[in-house]
Amino acid sequence: MAEKPLARGAGLITPDPWTRLQSLTRARIALGRRGASLPTREVLAFGLSHAQARDAVHQPLDVAALACGFHAAGYLTRTVTSQAADRGVYLRRPDWGRRLAEASAQQLQTWPAPPGRLVFVIGDGLSSLATQRHSLPLLEALAAYFPDLHACPVVIATQARVALGDEVGQLLGADMVVVLIGERPGLSSPDSLGIYLTGQPRVGLTDAARNCISNVRPEGLPYAEAARKLAFLIAGARQLGRTGVDLKDDSDERLPGERPEPFLLSAAF
Amino acid sequence: MLDGLLYGAGDAVIGINPASDSLPAITALLQLIDGFRQQYEVPTQSCVLTHVTNTLRAIEKGAPVDLVFQSIGGTEAVNASFGVTAAILEEAMQAARGLARGTVGDNVMYFETGQGSALSANGHHGADQQTLEARAYGLARRYQPLLVNTVVGFIGPEYLYDGKQIIRAGLEDHFCGKLLGLPMGCDICYTNHAEADQDDMDTLLTLLGVAGINFIIGVPGADDIMLNYQSTSFHDALYLRRVLNRRRAPEFEEWLERMGIADYRGELIAQTEQQPLLALAGLEDTRRG
């Protein structure tokens, strides 16, 4: 039997005959192997992805551009910062990322925005890329359920952790705060947005008081789906009187197939 | 799941971290893995990693729950932040045992822990994170778990700053788990905001292997695309087994051999598209089409 010419490591690598499944997922499946080890090309690809994810953590949020987008869409915004002065401190001191800088707290107290039942906090979190790309499209998708959504105060926060929303919500007298924040970037998803819903926000709450929708981005949970889940959770929270582990995401109960009944909620009343 | 099984992984548990905590989604996933497991007679157990109260509701609705998952910590305050109490865990354990799905033993709990969770929840009372981690193991032991998994570098650099700290914590956790007689394993992992990389994980993997770790977590290509952090790959587990001559669970080893996935020594066999597990994914059809 004639030997095939060796090209690009052919014959060295044992291929996995399920590479077609790669079209269904971004997971690193069917990588092949040499003995028990990863092929060199996969080791190199992994290293590149890791470097890109590290960059996403450290890239600052373009606050001016983001605020501009929200204004153009008709929202009232304010910009605040946490007590973490820079990224290095932010990474080491999550507690500082959960509290507003003194000046920001004062500024919010004097904001003549209409006290809304619902307040939105747009935070950079660990991926400014996610916030930059997905926060406004998600809010616009949510507006399908809330005709008066554009009256809700929008607070853009830098060096922010999820719990920063508690202080913002408390200062603005909100019934509920929705925090949209960049999730820590993964190798295959540097721009996942997380949504956290917290009822009766006040300083000192724990994550047990929140509900979370994660991995919001076109390749993950699309805007329309995420907005539907969020509207469902807000409606459920109003009915239950609280958010957190007692509030369950049953928005898929009516699936599969049929579209859920459209429902409209009020943001401000 | 197929990727893992075809790489000889999965003798402890096949776990899914769901993107949604909704009950229908969780039930559908449980039924999916259970149907597969029964059809191919895979000698393992499955788990969908959701809050204990969701699992309880799934059990009430008749879902096939092998293992009850829950993250736990070393103080009452951190457990409150996770939304759990000793009573809820007890209730869940009894509910899962009530299903009588196990063939050997009645260890139905799967706990995850990790240094720093108490500080993260502001429930540390000034105590150091290793002490609190060991206390979490004390809580775990009450429920005779099948698996206790320290997700060592998961929370981030505010607790374990770099590779060196993650490696040390992994060994500390393993040591404490052994002292308490727990079926301790490790998710050897780090996040992208920590000063660590895959070389550090290779080091910890080897150290834990030498120290007699009970199980390690594997994800495809070491990349957890749901929770956005890096763990170890199925390839990594193969390396450790080969270098340290660590065998899989005997019944799982037999199954791999029967399925033509590994040979009698536990070494992987090159696969073709005729592999029965791949028929499940409809690959044959797409090949012809």
JSON list of C-alpha atoms in Angstrom, two decimals, chain B residues 45-139:
[
{"chain": "B", "resi": 45, "resn": "GLN", "atom": "CA", "xyz": [-24.87, 9.19, 37.19]},
{"chain": "B", "resi": 46, "resn": "SER", "atom": "CA", "xyz": [-26.03, 12.53, 35.95]},
{"chain": "B", "resi": 47, "resn": "CYS", "atom": "CA", "xyz": [-26.60, 15.91, 37.50]},
{"chain": "B", "resi": 48, "resn": "VAL", "atom": "CA", "xyz": [-27.93, 19.28, 36.38]},
{"chain": "B", "resi": 49, "resn": "LEU", "atom": "CA", "xyz": [-26.18, 21.89, 38.48]},
{"chain": "B", "resi": 50, "resn": "THR", "atom": "CA", "xyz": [-28.97, 24.10, 39.70]},
{"chain": "B", "resi": 51, "resn": "HIS", "atom": "CA", "xyz": [-30.10, 25.42, 43.08]},
{"chain": "B", "resi": 52, "resn": "VAL", "atom": "CA", "xyz": [-31.20, 22.72, 45.54]},
{"chain": "B", "resi": 53, "resn": "THR", "atom": "CA", "xyz": [-34.72, 24.16, 45.68]},
{"chain": "B", "resi": 54, "resn": "ASN", "atom": "CA", "xyz": [-35.03, 23.78, 41.89]},
{"chain": "B", "resi": 55, "resn": "THR", "atom": "CA", "xyz": [-33.88, 20.17, 42.15]},
{"chain": "B", "resi": 56, "resn": "LEU", "atom": "CA", "xyz": [-36.45, 19.57, 44.87]},
{"chain": "B", "resi": 57, "resn": "ARG", "atom": "CA", "xyz": [-39.18, 20.91, 42.59]},
{"chain": "B", "resi": 58, "resn": "ALA", "atom": "CA", "xyz": [-37.87, 18.74, 39.75]},
{"chain": "B", "resi": 59, "resn": "ILE", "atom": "CA", "xyz": [-38.05, 15.68, 42.01]},
{"chain": "B", "resi": 60, "resn": "GLU", "atom": "CA", "xyz": [-41.62, 16.58, 42.96]},
{"chain": "B", "resi": 61, "resn": "LYS", "atom": "CA", "xyz": [-42.51, 16.70, 39.28]},
{"chain": "B", "resi": 62, "resn": "GLY", "atom": "CA", "xyz": [-41.04, 13.24, 38.75]},
{"chain": "B", "resi": 63, "resn": "ALA", "atom": "CA", "xyz": [-37.75, 14.20, 37.06]},
{"chain": "B", "resi": 64, "resn": "PRO", "atom": "CA", "xyz": [-34.97, 11.57, 37.05]},
{"chain": "B", "resi": 65, "resn": "VAL", "atom": "CA", "xyz": [-32.58, 13.07, 39.62]},
{"chain": "B", "resi": 66, "resn": "ASP", "atom": "CA", "xyz": [-29.49, 10.99, 40.42]},
{"chain": "B", "resi": 67, "resn": "LEU", "atom": "CA", "xyz": [-27.56, 13.60, 42.36]},
{"chain": "B", "resi": 68, "resn": "VAL", "atom": "CA", "xyz": [-28.62, 16.77, 44.17]},
{"chain": "B", "resi": 69, "resn": "PHE", "atom": "CA", "xyz": [-26.19, 19.59, 43.50]},
{"chain": "B", "resi": 70, "resn": "GLN", "atom": "CA", "xyz": [-25.55, 22.56, 45.77]},
{"chain": "B", "resi": 71, "resn": "SER", "atom": "CA", "xyz": [-22.80, 25.08, 46.45]},
{"chain": "B", "resi": 72, "resn": "ILE", "atom": "CA", "xyz": [-22.12, 25.34, 50.16]},
{"chain": "B", "resi": 73, "resn": "GLY", "atom": "CA", "xyz": [-19.87, 27.42, 52.39]},
{"chain": "B", "resi": 74, "resn": "GLY", "atom": "CA", "xyz": [-18.35, 27.41, 55.83]},
{"chain": "B", "resi": 75, "resn": "THR", "atom": "CA", "xyz": [-20.62, 29.81, 57.72]},
{"chain": "B", "resi": 76, "resn": "GLU", "atom": "CA", "xyz": [-24.34, 30.18, 58.16]},
{"chain": "B", "resi": 77, "resn": "ALA", "atom": "CA", "xyz": [-24.12, 33.61, 56.55]},
{"chain": "B", "resi": 78, "resn": "VAL", "atom": "CA", "xyz": [-22.55, 32.35, 53.32]},
{"chain": "B", "resi": 79, "resn": "ASN", "atom": "CA", "xyz": [-25.05, 29.51, 53.13]},
{"chain": "B", "resi": 80, "resn": "ALA", "atom": "CA", "xyz": [-27.85, 32.03, 53.60]},
{"chain": "B", "resi": 81, "resn": "SER", "atom": "CA", "xyz": [-26.37, 33.97, 50.69]},
{"chain": "B", "resi": 82, "resn": "PHE", "atom": "CA", "xyz": [-26.58, 30.75, 48.65]},
{"chain": "B", "resi": 83, "resn": "GLY", "atom": "CA", "xyz": [-30.20, 30.41, 49.79]},
{"chain": "B", "resi": 84, "resn": "VAL", "atom": "CA", "xyz": [-29.64, 27.14, 51.66]},
{"chain": "B", "resi": 85, "resn": "THR", "atom": "CA", "xyz": [-29.97, 25.87, 55.21]},
{"chain": "B", "resi": 86, "resn": "ALA", "atom": "CA", "xyz": [-29.06, 22.55, 56.80]},
{"chain": "B", "resi": 87, "resn": "ALA", "atom": "CA", "xyz": [-32.77, 21.70, 56.81]},
{"chain": "B", "resi": 88, "resn": "ILE", "atom": "CA", "xyz": [-33.18, 22.27, 53.06]},
{"chain": "B", "resi": 89, "resn": "LEU", "atom": "CA", "xyz": [-30.16, 20.08, 52.34]},
{"chain": "B", "resi": 90, "resn": "GLU", "atom": "CA", "xyz": [-31.58, 17.36, 54.59]},
{"chain": "B", "resi": 91, "resn": "GLU", "atom": "CA", "xyz": [-34.94, 17.57, 52.84]},
{"chain": "B", "resi": 92, "resn": "ALA", "atom": "CA", "xyz": [-33.29, 17.33, 49.41]},
{"chain": "B", "resi": 93, "resn": "MET", "atom": "CA", "xyz": [-31.16, 14.38, 50.45]},
{"chain": "B", "resi": 94, "resn": "GLN", "atom": "CA", "xyz": [-34.21, 12.49, 51.73]},
{"chain": "B", "resi": 95, "resn": "ALA", "atom": "CA", "xyz": [-36.18, 13.33, 48.58]},
{"chain": "B", "resi": 96, "resn": "ALA", "atom": "CA", "xyz": [-33.37, 12.05, 46.31]},
{"chain": "B", "resi": 97, "resn": "ARG", "atom": "CA", "xyz": [-32.91, 8.91, 48.40]},
{"chain": "B", "resi": 98, "resn": "GLY", "atom": "CA", "xyz": [-36.67, 8.40, 48.16]},
{"chain": "B", "resi": 99, "resn": "LEU", "atom": "CA", "xyz": [-36.30, 7.98, 44.40]},
{"chain": "B", "resi": 100, "resn": "ALA", "atom": "CA", "xyz": [-34.10, 4.94, 45.09]},
{"chain": "B", "resi": 101, "resn": "ARG", "atom": "CA", "xyz": [-32.29, 5.33, 41.78]},
{"chain": "B", "resi": 102, "resn": "GLY", "atom": "CA", "xyz": [-28.86, 4.20, 42.99]},
{"chain": "B", "resi": 103, "resn": "THR", "atom": "CA", "xyz": [-27.71, 0.65, 42.53]},
{"chain": "B", "resi": 104, "resn": "VAL", "atom": "CA", "xyz": [-24.82, 0.90, 44.99]},
{"chain": "B", "resi": 105, "resn": "GLY", "atom": "CA", "xyz": [-25.01, 2.97, 48.19]},
{"chain": "B", "resi": 106, "resn": "ASP", "atom": "CA", "xyz": [-27.24, 5.94, 48.88]},
{"chain": "B", "resi": 107, "resn": "ASN", "atom": "CA", "xyz": [-24.83, 8.81, 48.38]},
{"chain": "B", "resi": 108, "resn": "VAL", "atom": "CA", "xyz": [-26.98, 11.28, 46.50]},
{"chain": "B", "resi": 109, "resn": "MET", "atom": "CA", "xyz": [-25.37, 14.66, 47.19]},
{"chain": "B", "resi": 110, "resn": "TYR", "atom": "CA", "xyz": [-22.89, 16.59, 45.07]},
{"chain": "B", "resi": 111, "resn": "PHE", "atom": "CA", "xyz": [-21.44, 19.67, 46.77]},
{"chain": "B", "resi": 112, "resn": "GLU", "atom": "CA", "xyz": [-19.24, 22.41, 45.42]},
{"chain": "B", "resi": 113, "resn": "THR", "atom": "CA", "xyz": [-17.07, 24.65, 47.54]},
{"chain": "B", "resi": 114, "resn": "GLY", "atom": "CA", "xyz": [-14.19, 27.04, 47.12]},
{"chain": "B", "resi": 115, "resn": "GLN", "atom": "CA", "xyz": [-12.03, 29.28, 49.23]},
{"chain": "B", "resi": 116, "resn": "GLY", "atom": "CA", "xyz": [-13.26, 32.86, 49.30]},
{"chain": "B", "resi": 117, "resn": "SER", "atom": "CA", "xyz": [-16.99, 32.22, 49.05]},
{"chain": "B", "resi": 118, "resn": "ALA", "atom": "CA", "xyz": [-17.58, 33.45, 52.61]},
{"chain": "B", "resi": 119, "resn": "LEU", "atom": "CA", "xyz": [-15.68, 36.66, 52.01]},
{"chain": "B", "resi": 120, "resn": "SER", "atom": "CA", "xyz": [-17.52, 37.10, 48.73]},
{"chain": "B", "resi": 121, "resn": "ALA", "atom": "CA", "xyz": [-20.82, 36.89, 50.61]},
{"chain": "B", "resi": 122, "resn": "ASN", "atom": "CA", "xyz": [-19.53, 39.11, 53.41]},
{"chain": "B", "resi": 123, "resn": "GLY", "atom": "CA", "xyz": [-20.07, 36.19, 55.78]},
{"chain": "B", "resi": 124, "resn": "HIS", "atom": "CA", "xyz": [-16.55, 35.41, 56.94]},
{"chain": "B", "resi": 125, "resn": "HIS", "atom": "CA", "xyz": [-16.62, 36.89, 60.47]},
{"chain": "B", "resi": 126, "resn": "GLY", "atom": "CA", "xyz": [-12.96, 37.81, 60.07]},
{"chain": "B", "resi": 127, "resn": "ALA", "atom": "CA", "xyz": [-11.81, 34.18, 59.76]},
{"chain": "B", "resi": 128, "resn": "ASP", "atom": "CA", "xyz": [-9.30, 33.09, 57.11]},
{"chain": "B", "resi": 129, "resn": "GLN", "atom": "CA", "xyz": [-10.65, 31.47, 53.98]},
{"chain": "B", "resi": 130, "resn": "GLN", "atom": "CA", "xyz": [-8.98, 28.09, 54.40]},
{"chain": "B", "resi": 131, "resn": "THR", "atom": "CA", "xyz": [-10.51, 27.59, 57.84]},
{"chain": "B", "resi": 132, "resn": "LEU", "atom": "CA", "xyz": [-13.93, 28.47, 56.48]},
{"chain": "B", "resi": 133, "resn": "GLU", "atom": "CA", "xyz": [-13.43, 26.13, 53.54]},
{"chain": "B", "resi": 134, "resn": "ALA", "atom": "CA", "xyz": [-12.69, 23.27, 55.94]},
{"chain": "B", "resi": 135, "resn": "ARG", "atom": "CA", "xyz": [-15.89, 24.14, 57.83]},
{"chain": "B", "resi": 136, "resn": "ALA", "atom": "CA", "xyz": [-17.80, 23.75, 54.56]},
{"chain": "B", "resi": 137, "resn": "TYR", "atom": "CA", "xyz": [-16.44, 20.20, 54.33]},
{"chain": "B", "resi": 138, "resn": "GLY", "atom": "CA", "xyz": [-17.76, 19.58, 57.84]},
{"chain": "B", "resi": 139, "resn": "LEU", "atom": "CA", "xyz": [-21.20, 20.58, 56.64]}
]
